[in-house]
Tab-separated table of C-alpha atoms in Angstrom:
chain	number	residue	atom	x	y	z
G	1	GLU	CA	11.563	-2.586	-16.399
G	2	ALA	CA	9.813	-0.132	-15.751
G	3	GLY	CA	8.478	-0.116	-12.355
G	4	VAL	CA	4.392	1.649	-12.300
G	5	THR	CA	4.199	4.575	-13.264
G	6	GLN	CA	1.447	6.778	-12.458
G	7	PHE	CA	-0.138	10.571	-13.630
G	8	PRO	CA	-0.622	13.504	-13.469
G	9	SER	CA	1.849	13.205	-9.706
G	10	HIS	CA	0.038	16.291	-7.964
G	11	SER	CA	-3.459	17.671	-9.549
G	12	VAL	CA	-4.972	20.603	-7.736
G	13	ILE	CA	-8.398	20.715	-9.052
G	14	GLU	CA	-11.854	23.370	-7.880
G	15	LYS	CA	-14.656	21.263	-5.601
G	16	GLY	CA	-16.740	20.047	-8.693
G	17	GLN	CA	-14.653	20.294	-11.436
G	18	THR	CA	-12.870	16.568	-13.670
G	19	VAL	CA	-10.017	14.805	-12.741
G	20	THR	CA	-8.462	12.029	-13.681
G	21	LEU	CA	-5.850	10.169	-12.447
G	22	ARG	CA	-3.630	6.950	-14.842
G	23	CYS	CA	-1.960	4.205	-14.613
G	24	ASP	CA	0.288	2.365	-16.482
G	25	PRO	CA	1.590	-1.305	-14.775
G	26	ILE	CA	4.368	-3.428	-15.439
G	27	SER	CA	4.611	-4.589	-18.585
G	28	GLY	CA	3.239	-8.175	-18.732
G	29	HIS	CA	1.208	-7.706	-15.096
G	30	ASP	CA	-2.328	-8.147	-15.374
G	31	ASN	CA	-3.375	-7.115	-11.957
G	32	LEU	CA	-4.325	-3.432	-11.001
G	33	TYR	CA	-5.341	-2.788	-8.223
G	34	TRP	CA	-6.011	0.718	-7.746
G	35	TYR	CA	-5.874	1.781	-3.153
G	36	ARG	CA	-6.071	6.183	-1.400
G	37	ARG	CA	-4.949	7.236	1.559
G	38	VAL	CA	-6.880	10.738	2.749
G	39	MET	CA	-4.312	12.701	4.973
G	40	GLY	CA	-3.533	10.940	8.061
G	41	LYS	CA	-5.764	7.544	7.228
G	42	GLU	CA	-4.611	5.070	6.419
G	43	ILE	CA	-3.510	3.121	2.732
G	44	LYS	CA	-7.131	2.086	1.143
G	45	PHE	CA	-8.678	-0.423	-1.207
G	46	LEU	CA	-10.754	0.727	-4.174
G	47	LEU	CA	-10.606	-1.243	-6.090
G	48	HIS	CA	-9.145	-4.277	-8.134
G	49	PHE	CA	-8.613	-5.224	-12.562
G	50	VAL	CA	-7.678	-8.774	-13.932
G	51	LYS	CA	-6.807	-7.499	-17.406
G	52	GLU	CA	-10.174	-5.758	-18.678
G	53	SER	CA	-12.447	-7.164	-16.567
G	54	LYS	CA	-13.947	-5.709	-12.911
G	55	GLN	CA	-12.637	-8.782	-9.343
G	56	ASP	CA	-13.509	-6.112	-6.653
G	57	GLU	CA	-14.385	-2.809	-7.231
G	58	SER	CA	-15.809	-3.215	-3.114
G	59	GLY	CA	-13.282	-0.381	-1.794
G	60	MET	CA	-15.224	2.639	-4.381
G	61	PRO	CA	-16.427	5.136	-2.323
G	62	ASN	CA	-19.516	5.932	-4.346
G	63	ASN	CA	-20.392	6.569	-7.681
G	64	ARG	CA	-18.236	9.789	-8.276
G	65	PHE	CA	-16.079	7.535	-9.631
G	66	LEU	CA	-15.234	5.590	-12.529
G	67	ALA	CA	-12.342	3.423	-13.091
G	68	GLU	CA	-11.749	1.604	-16.294
G	69	ARG	CA	-8.810	-1.073	-17.635
G	70	THR	CA	-8.656	-0.387	-22.389
G	71	GLY	CA	-8.087	-3.067	-23.717
G	72	GLY	CA	-5.988	-5.005	-20.390
G	73	THR	CA	-3.331	-2.000	-19.975
G	74	TYR	CA	-3.234	1.160	-18.940
G	75	SER	CA	-5.851	1.803	-16.479
G	76	THR	CA	-7.855	5.682	-16.045
G	77	LEU	CA	-9.457	7.091	-12.419
G	78	LYS	CA	-11.776	9.960	-12.817
G	79	VAL	CA	-13.763	11.428	-9.986
G	80	GLN	CA	-16.610	14.077	-11.604
G	81	PRO	CA	-17.717	15.911	-9.681
G	82	ALA	CA	-14.728	16.044	-7.323
G	83	GLU	CA	-15.488	16.503	-3.856
G	84	LEU	CA	-13.553	17.965	-0.589
G	85	GLU	CA	-12.486	14.606	0.930
G	86	ASP	CA	-11.339	13.122	-2.184
G	87	SER	CA	-8.170	14.635	-2.492
G	88	GLY	CA	-5.688	12.348	-1.127
G	89	VAL	CA	-2.236	10.035	-2.770
G	90	TYR	CA	-3.824	7.582	-5.248
G	91	PHE	CA	-1.548	4.670	-5.617
G	92	CYS	CA	-1.893	2.329	-8.252
G	93	ALA	CA	0.240	-0.760	-8.135
G	94	SER	CA	0.687	-4.011	-10.156
G	95	SER	CA	1.535	-7.393	-10.109
G	96	ARG	CA	2.152	-10.865	-12.247
G	97	ARG	CA	-1.541	-13.143	-11.940
G	98	LEU	CA	-0.472	-15.427	-9.959
G	99	ALA	CA	1.356	-13.039	-7.404
G	100	GLY	CA	-2.109	-11.591	-6.396
G	101	LEU	CA	-2.956	-14.414	-3.863
G	102	THR	CA	0.793	-14.551	-2.801
G	103	GLY	CA	0.718	-9.877	-2.540
G	104	GLU	CA	3.365	-8.887	-4.072
G	105	LEU	CA	2.737	-5.828	-4.914
G	106	PHE	CA	4.589	-3.237	-7.563
G	107	PHE	CA	3.161	0.133	-6.182
G	108	GLY	CA	3.779	3.761	-7.767
G	109	GLU	CA	4.726	6.941	-7.063
G	110	GLY	CA	0.841	7.836	-6.725
G	111	SER	CA	-1.311	10.798	-7.740
G	112	ARG	CA	-1.788	13.304	-5.079
G	113	LEU	CA	-5.369	14.874	-5.506
G	114	THR	CA	-5.877	18.092	-4.216
G	115	VAL	CA	-9.683	19.176	-4.123
G	116	LEU	CA	-10.444	23.274	-3.023
A	1	ALA	CA	-12.888	-7.969	8.794
A	2	GLN	CA	-9.881	-7.212	9.103
A	3	SER	CA	-7.666	-4.323	10.962
A	4	VAL	CA	-4.318	-3.657	11.566
A	5	THR	CA	-3.262	-1.814	14.938
A	6	GLN	CA	0.150	0.194	13.896
A	7	LEU	CA	1.340	1.458	18.055
A	8	ASP	CA	3.840	3.943	16.853
A	9	SER	CA	3.055	6.702	14.089
A	10	GLN	CA	6.583	8.562	14.612
A	11	VAL	CA	9.812	6.491	15.558
A	12	PRO	CA	12.833	8.553	15.953
A	13	VAL	CA	16.855	6.870	16.537
A	14	PHE	CA	19.934	7.331	16.078
A	15	GLU	CA	22.024	5.544	13.823
A	16	GLU	CA	23.540	2.008	14.461
A	17	ALA	CA	20.284	1.406	17.368
A	18	PRO	CA	18.405	-1.458	17.117
A	19	VAL	CA	14.491	-0.423	15.763
A	20	GLU	CA	11.112	-2.233	16.554
A	21	LEU	CA	8.231	-1.278	14.694
A	22	ARG	CA	4.651	-2.592	16.184
A	23	CYS	CA	1.947	-4.178	14.316
A	24	ASN	CA	-1.009	-5.634	16.147
A	25	TYR	CA	-4.180	-7.327	13.748
A	26	SER	CA	-7.355	-8.719	14.164
A	27	SER	CA	-9.190	-10.902	12.007
A	28	SER	CA	-11.701	-13.913	11.940
A	29	VAL	CA	-10.026	-15.724	9.779
A	30	SER	CA	-5.746	-16.632	8.830
A	31	VAL	CA	-4.115	-13.762	7.541
A	32	TYR	CA	-0.381	-13.177	5.422
A	33	LEU	CA	1.371	-10.594	6.882
A	34	PHE	CA	3.303	-7.892	5.177
A	35	TRP	CA	5.238	-5.028	5.746
A	36	TYR	CA	5.717	-2.509	3.189
A	37	VAL	CA	8.490	0.388	3.314
A	38	GLN	CA	7.431	3.744	1.374
A	39	TYR	CA	11.399	5.492	0.857
A	40	PRO	CA	10.793	9.539	0.177
A	41	ASN	CA	9.956	10.169	-3.438
A	42	GLN	CA	9.138	6.549	-4.491
A	43	GLY	CA	6.659	4.065	-4.987
A	44	LEU	CA	5.775	2.156	-1.568
A	45	GLN	CA	7.581	-1.606	-2.025
A	46	LEU	CA	7.062	-5.489	-0.026
A	47	LEU	CA	9.888	-4.888	2.147
A	48	LEU	CA	8.885	-9.000	3.053
A	49	LYS	CA	6.267	-11.303	4.430
A	50	TYR	CA	4.551	-13.865	5.872
A	51	LEU	CA	2.719	-16.761	3.853
A	52	SER	CA	3.537	-19.978	6.677
A	53	GLY	CA	5.958	-22.160	7.404
A	54	SER	CA	9.170	-20.190	9.450
A	55	THR	CA	7.183	-17.563	12.181
A	56	LEU	CA	10.612	-15.794	11.104
A	57	VAL	CA	11.139	-14.175	8.248
A	58	LYS	CA	14.022	-12.072	7.223
A	59	GLY	CA	13.995	-9.381	4.192
A	60	ILE	CA	14.765	-6.653	2.220
A	61	ASN	CA	18.127	-4.951	4.185
A	62	GLY	CA	18.766	-6.588	6.881
A	63	PHE	CA	14.674	-6.347	8.030
A	64	GLU	CA	13.087	-9.427	9.964
A	65	ALA	CA	9.208	-10.194	11.342
A	66	GLU	CA	7.997	-12.416	13.749
A	67	PHE	CA	5.158	-13.336	13.653
A	68	ASN	CA	3.580	-14.846	16.901
A	69	LYS	CA	-0.330	-15.792	16.022
A	70	SER	CA	-1.223	-15.161	19.452
A	71	GLN	CA	-1.079	-12.703	20.231
A	72	THR	CA	-1.643	-11.424	16.848
A	73	SER	CA	1.268	-8.910	15.978
A	74	PHE	CA	3.990	-9.075	13.343
A	75	HIS	CA	6.727	-6.869	14.451
A	76	LEU	CA	9.076	-5.941	12.105
A	77	ARG	CA	12.986	-5.081	13.795
A	78	LYS	CA	16.352	-4.775	12.308
A	79	PRO	CA	19.559	-4.919	14.870
A	80	SER	CA	20.978	-1.314	13.473
A	81	VAL	CA	19.659	1.152	11.669
A	82	HIS	CA	21.102	3.299	9.012
A	83	ILE	CA	20.661	6.860	7.589
A	84	SER	CA	18.880	5.220	4.647
A	85	ASP	CA	16.942	3.699	6.655
A	86	THR	CA	13.531	6.734	6.605
A	87	ALA	CA	11.174	5.971	5.388
A	88	GLU	CA	7.472	4.763	6.517
A	89	TYR	CA	7.225	1.523	7.351
A	90	PHE	CA	3.330	0.238	6.415
A	91	CYS	CA	2.514	-3.340	8.629
A	92	ALA	CA	-0.924	-5.155	6.019
A	93	VAL	CA	-2.602	-8.049	5.786
A	94	MET	CA	-4.838	-10.548	3.186
A	95	THR	CA	-6.471	-13.195	3.676
A	96	GLY	CA	-6.009	-16.466	1.088
A	97	THR	CA	-9.026	-14.760	-1.117
A	98	SER	CA	-8.502	-11.615	-1.479
A	99	TYR	CA	-5.791	-11.597	-4.527
A	100	GLY	CA	-3.651	-8.623	-3.461
A	101	LYS	CA	-6.767	-6.720	-1.722
A	102	LEU	CA	-4.862	-5.472	1.603
A	103	THR	CA	-5.503	-3.994	4.585
A	104	PHE	CA	-3.161	-1.402	5.038
A	105	GLY	CA	-2.329	0.297	9.220
A	106	GLN	CA	-1.732	4.107	9.446
A	107	GLY	CA	2.070	3.812	9.006
A	108	THR	CA	4.544	4.026	10.528
A	109	ILE	CA	7.761	7.503	9.810
A	110	LEU	CA	11.152	5.744	10.469
A	111	THR	CA	13.597	8.799	10.749
A	112	VAL	CA	17.230	7.673	11.309
A	113	HIS	CA	19.371	10.853	12.614
A	114	PRO	CA	23.212	10.576	12.796
């Protein structure tokens, strides 16, 4: 069984540019989560999809961030325009529907974003 | 709201020595507790979890943790570490209605020396 796949693994962009991060969850996992770790800080929740619907987006920092999950499969996280403070590692995680209740998430390796 | 504090940012130990990674949490409601581990160039993976029942929980790779409600702690232990245990360890909490919304600590980097 393939794990959670994230692309790109590392992206370097200039302030003001746009970046789109992609996440392919484990097949059959209805729950998809985005988390972010800013350098030196803790990993923080951004949002949660159940299939194609946003269940909880309370962690999204501002309206420069847009997350979508087309057809309940893969998800994208777009940052437009990027700011310096957006630099960090963006983690995607997935779980089966009920496994979300028990916190058993499968994480990808993360996409490192560097904004210059 | 919940918060998690991992008391050590880095823990160096020698191979075959015991190790304890400390975690304290704060919450106004009951929480579930977790330890996740991130090995180099890999994603986070669940090491162990406490949902209810016995306060001593065992996880993968010989790790165990004890939930102490009065001290609001969930320390991770292993009696004898291996080089392969070198990784970053994250303590996390989640409420019963959070559906995968984990609150993480800052992480502890465990380095095992030969």
